[in-house]
Coordinates of C-alpha atoms in Angstrom, one line a residue:
M1 CA 91.2 109.5 356.7
S2 CA 89.7 108.5 353.0
A3 CA 89.6 104.8 352.1
K4 CA 92.9 105.2 349.7
D5 CA 94.7 105.7 353.4
T6 CA 93.7 103.0 355.5
G7 CA 96.2 100.0 355.2
P8 CA 95.5 96.2 355.0
G9 CA 93.1 94.8 357.4
Y10 CA 91.8 98.0 358.8
S11 CA 88.1 99.4 358.3
S12 CA 86.7 102.8 357.6
S13 CA 83.8 102.1 358.8
T14 CA 82.5 103.8 362.2
P15 CA 82.2 101.8 365.5
Q16 CA 78.4 102.8 365.5
E17 CA 77.5 101.3 362.0
Q18 CA 79.4 97.9 363.5
D19 CA 77.3 98.0 365.4
D20 CA 74.1 99.1 363.8
G21 CA 75.0 96.1 361.2
S22 CA 75.5 93.7 364.2
A23 CA 72.0 94.2 365.5
N24 CA 71.1 94.0 361.9
S25 CA 71.9 90.6 361.5
C26 CA 71.2 89.6 365.2
C27 CA 67.5 90.5 364.3
V28 CA 67.2 88.9 361.0
M29 CA 68.7 86.1 362.1
A30 CA 65.7 85.9 364.8
L31 CA 63.4 86.4 362.5
V32 CA 64.6 83.4 359.9
F33 CA 64.5 81.2 363.4
L34 CA 61.2 82.6 363.8
S35 CA 59.9 81.9 360.6
Y36 CA 61.0 78.5 360.1
L37 CA 59.3 78.1 363.6
V38 CA 56.1 79.0 362.0
A39 CA 56.4 77.1 359.0
A40 CA 57.2 73.6 361.1
C41 CA 54.2 74.7 363.6
T42 CA 51.5 75.0 360.4
L43 CA 52.8 72.4 358.9
P44 CA 51.7 71.1 355.9
F45 CA 48.7 74.3 356.1
S46 CA 52.5 76.4 355.5
L47 CA 53.7 74.0 352.6
F48 CA 51.1 76.0 350.3
Y49 CA 53.2 79.4 351.2
I50 CA 56.3 77.2 351.3
I51 CA 56.5 75.5 348.8
K52 CA 56.9 78.0 345.3
V53 CA 57.6 76.9 341.3
V54 CA 58.7 78.3 338.5
Q55 CA 58.3 77.1 334.5
E56 CA 61.5 76.0 332.4
Y57 CA 61.6 79.4 331.2
E58 CA 61.0 81.4 334.0
R59 CA 63.5 81.9 336.6
A60 CA 62.5 83.0 340.2
V61 CA 64.9 86.3 341.8
I62 CA 64.5 86.4 345.4
F63 CA 64.7 88.6 348.1
R64 CA 64.9 88.0 352.3
M65 CA 64.4 91.8 353.9
G66 CA 64.2 93.5 351.3
R67 CA 68.1 91.8 350.6
L68 CA 68.7 90.0 347.5
L69 CA 69.7 86.1 348.1
P70 CA 73.2 84.8 347.2
G71 CA 73.8 83.2 344.6
P72 CA 72.4 82.1 341.4
A73 CA 68.4 82.8 340.7
K74 CA 65.9 79.7 341.5
G75 CA 64.6 77.6 339.1
P76 CA 63.5 75.9 336.9
G77 CA 61.2 73.4 339.2
V78 CA 60.1 73.9 342.7
F79 CA 61.9 76.1 345.4
F80 CA 61.4 77.1 348.8
I81 CA 60.9 80.5 350.4
L82 CA 60.5 81.3 353.8
P83 CA 57.0 83.1 354.9
C84 CA 56.6 86.3 355.9
I85 CA 60.1 87.4 355.0
D86 CA 60.8 85.9 351.5
S87 CA 59.6 87.6 348.4
F88 CA 60.2 86.1 345.1
T89 CA 60.0 87.5 341.2
T90 CA 59.5 85.8 338.0
V91 CA 61.7 86.7 335.3
D92 CA 60.6 85.2 331.5
L93 CA 64.0 83.9 330.0
R94 CA 62.2 83.4 326.1
T95 CA 62.6 85.8 323.6
V96 CA 60.8 88.8 323.5
S97 CA 59.7 91.0 320.4
F98 CA 58.3 94.3 320.6
D99 CA 57.3 97.1 317.6
V100 CA 59.0 99.9 317.3
P101 CA 56.4 102.8 317.0
P102 CA 57.1 104.8 313.3
Q103 CA 59.8 107.5 314.3
E104 CA 59.2 110.8 312.3
I105 CA 63.3 111.3 311.2
L106 CA 64.7 113.6 309.3
S107 CA 67.5 112.2 307.0
K108 CA 71.0 113.7 306.6
D109 CA 69.8 115.1 303.1
S110 CA 66.6 116.7 304.8
V111 CA 64.3 114.3 304.1
T112 CA 61.3 113.4 306.5
I113 CA 60.4 109.7 307.1
A114 CA 58.8 107.8 308.8
V115 CA 60.8 104.6 309.7
D116 CA 59.5 101.6 311.9
A117 CA 61.1 98.6 313.4
V118 CA 60.5 95.2 315.6
V119 CA 63.4 94.6 318.4
Y120 CA 63.9 90.7 319.8
F121 CA 66.1 90.1 322.8
R122 CA 65.9 87.8 326.0
V123 CA 66.7 88.0 329.6
M124 CA 70.7 87.0 329.9
N125 CA 70.7 87.4 333.7
P126 CA 67.8 87.6 336.0
T127 CA 69.3 89.3 339.2
I128 CA 70.8 92.1 337.7
S129 CA 67.8 92.7 335.5
I130 CA 65.8 93.1 338.5
T131 CA 67.8 94.6 340.4
N132 CA 70.3 97.0 338.3
V133 CA 66.8 98.6 336.2
E134 CA 63.1 98.9 336.9
H135 CA 61.0 97.5 334.4
Y136 CA 63.5 96.4 332.0
K137 CA 61.0 95.7 328.8
H138 CA 59.7 99.5 328.7
S139 CA 63.3 100.5 329.2
T140 CA 64.4 98.4 326.8
E141 CA 61.8 100.2 324.3
L142 CA 62.3 103.3 324.8
L143 CA 66.4 102.9 324.3
A144 CA 65.8 101.5 321.0
Q145 CA 63.2 104.3 319.8
T146 CA 66.2 107.3 320.4
T147 CA 68.9 104.6 318.8
L148 CA 66.9 104.1 316.0
R149 CA 66.0 108.1 315.3
N150 CA 69.9 108.8 316.5
I151 CA 71.2 106.2 313.6
L152 CA 69.1 107.1 310.8
G153 CA 69.0 110.5 311.4
T154 CA 72.8 110.3 310.3
K155 CA 72.0 108.6 307.0
S156 CA 70.4 109.9 303.8
L157 CA 67.5 109.5 302.1
G158 CA 69.3 106.3 299.8
E159 CA 71.1 105.0 302.4
I160 CA 68.8 104.4 304.8
L161 CA 66.7 102.7 301.3
S162 CA 69.3 100.4 300.3
D163 CA 70.9 99.8 303.0
R164 CA 68.9 98.0 305.8
E165 CA 70.8 95.4 306.6
Q166 CA 73.6 97.5 307.9
I167 CA 71.6 99.8 309.5
S168 CA 69.4 97.4 311.5
H169 CA 73.1 95.7 312.5
S170 CA 74.6 99.1 313.5
I171 CA 71.1 99.4 315.7
Q172 CA 71.3 96.2 317.0
S173 CA 75.1 96.5 318.1
I174 CA 74.7 99.7 320.4
L175 CA 71.3 98.3 322.0
D176 CA 72.9 95.4 323.1
E177 CA 75.9 97.3 325.0
A178 CA 73.9 99.6 326.2
T179 CA 71.6 97.0 327.9
D180 CA 74.6 94.5 328.5
P181 CA 74.4 96.5 332.1
W182 CA 70.8 95.6 332.1
G183 CA 71.3 92.0 331.9
V184 CA 69.1 92.0 328.2
K185 CA 70.9 90.4 325.4
V186 CA 69.1 91.8 322.0
E187 CA 69.3 89.1 319.6
R188 CA 67.6 90.9 316.6
V189 CA 66.7 94.8 315.6
E190 CA 65.0 94.8 311.4
V191 CA 63.8 97.8 309.9
K192 CA 60.5 97.0 308.8
D193 CA 58.8 100.2 306.7
V194 CA 60.4 103.4 305.1
K195 CA 57.1 105.8 304.6
L196 CA 58.1 108.9 302.5
P197 CA 56.4 111.9 302.0
V198 CA 53.5 111.9 299.1
Q199 CA 55.3 114.2 297.0
L200 CA 58.8 112.6 297.5
Q201 CA 57.2 109.4 296.3
R202 CA 55.3 111.0 292.9
A203 CA 58.8 112.7 292.3
M204 CA 60.4 109.4 292.7
A205 CA 57.8 107.7 290.7
A206 CA 58.1 111.0 287.7
E207 CA 62.3 110.7 287.9
A208 CA 62.1 106.3 287.2
E209 CA 59.8 107.0 285.0
A210 CA 61.6 109.5 283.2
S211 CA 64.6 107.0 283.2
R212 CA 62.6 104.2 281.7
E213 CA 61.4 106.4 278.9
A214 CA 64.9 107.2 277.9
R215 CA 66.3 104.2 277.9
A216 CA 63.7 102.7 276.1
K217 CA 65.0 105.6 273.5
V218 CA 68.5 104.4 273.5
I219 CA 67.6 100.8 273.0
A220 CA 65.2 101.8 270.2
A221 CA 67.6 104.0 268.4
E222 CA 70.8 101.1 268.7
G223 CA 67.4 99.0 266.7
E224 CA 67.4 100.9 264.4
R225 CA 71.2 101.7 264.0
N226 CA 72.2 97.7 263.6
A227 CA 68.7 97.5 261.1
S228 CA 70.8 100.2 258.4
R229 CA 73.5 98.5 258.9
A230 CA 71.8 95.5 257.8
L231 CA 69.9 96.7 254.9
K232 CA 73.4 98.5 253.5
E233 CA 75.2 95.5 253.9
A234 CA 72.3 93.8 252.3
A235 CA 72.4 96.8 249.3
D236 CA 76.2 96.1 248.7
V237 CA 75.5 92.4 248.5
I238 CA 73.0 93.2 246.3
A239 CA 75.0 95.4 244.1
E240 CA 77.6 93.1 243.0
S241 CA 75.2 91.0 241.0
P242 CA 72.4 92.6 238.9
S243 CA 70.5 89.1 238.9
A244 CA 70.0 89.1 242.8
L245 CA 68.1 91.9 242.2
Q246 CA 65.5 90.2 240.2
L247 CA 65.9 87.3 242.5
R248 CA 64.9 89.7 245.4
Y249 CA 61.6 90.8 243.4
L250 CA 60.3 87.5 242.5
Q251 CA 60.2 86.4 246.4
T252 CA 58.3 90.1 246.8
L253 CA 56.0 88.7 244.5
S254 CA 56.0 84.7 245.9
A255 CA 55.3 86.3 249.2
I256 CA 53.0 89.0 248.3
S257 CA 50.6 85.9 246.6
A258 CA 50.3 83.8 249.7
E259 CA 48.1 86.0 251.0
K260 CA 45.6 86.3 247.8
N261 CA 45.9 89.7 247.4
S262 CA 43.5 91.3 244.7
T263 CA 46.0 94.2 244.0
I264 CA 49.9 93.7 243.3
I265 CA 52.4 96.2 242.8
F266 CA 54.9 95.3 240.5
P267 CA 58.0 97.6 241.5
L268 CA 60.5 98.4 238.2
P269 CA 64.1 99.1 238.3
I270 CA 65.1 103.5 237.6
E271 CA 67.3 102.6 235.0
M272 CA 64.7 101.4 232.8
M273 CA 61.9 104.2 233.3
A274 CA 65.1 106.2 232.8
Q275 CA 65.3 105.7 229.2
W276 CA 62.0 106.1 228.2
T277 CA 62.0 109.4 229.9
K278 CA 65.1 110.9 227.2

């Protein structure tokens, strides 16, 4: 009969299992009593093994006869354990950072790049981080590497270079959701560097240089056009008054004489030369 078919108050365990559980409970109680007795008989020397201290940023997860003690992790400060039957593991609650090694990634537009990042995380639940996963830090590091490769593999090179902040938030949310059953909280992920192949760097530099030269030529052409318009307007103004041209000649001579030149070129109107050539 399955557990679903059993009614309220019916235990699915067999009589033999119940007898084994009772025997184990009796054995544990006997060992606990014996441990108390040994600690009391060996006072004050047993205090060196009973009294333990953890720092403000640490918690202690205690196991008794291989079983997790009920209740939250102990600490900070002083706590007590029973000699011979209790063991504990200290968990650091501070924020920990690690560098993700450079990952060779093929982007969406088939460009091979090397990307590295840094991850910040901390333990939220010390008990779960010890009982649900072996080496939570190493597991988080491996998960960060694979997540970085998976996320960047769906992005093009332009998106990777321009949307680093959005990519970091995406990686952080995925890591945080995946490490939640481990009692780990991923606080921040930052993409540090994106290394491009040398050939691609040269091509991008040549493209940027050509783009700058094209903009410079456009700006120079616009300047020539504006200058031509200004000269045309000045010529129209001078054409309305013949004496204005003569005043312009005098201003030019004055500017030339201020530079202390030994040779002065005096322009003559073409109309004056035309009557002599007839």
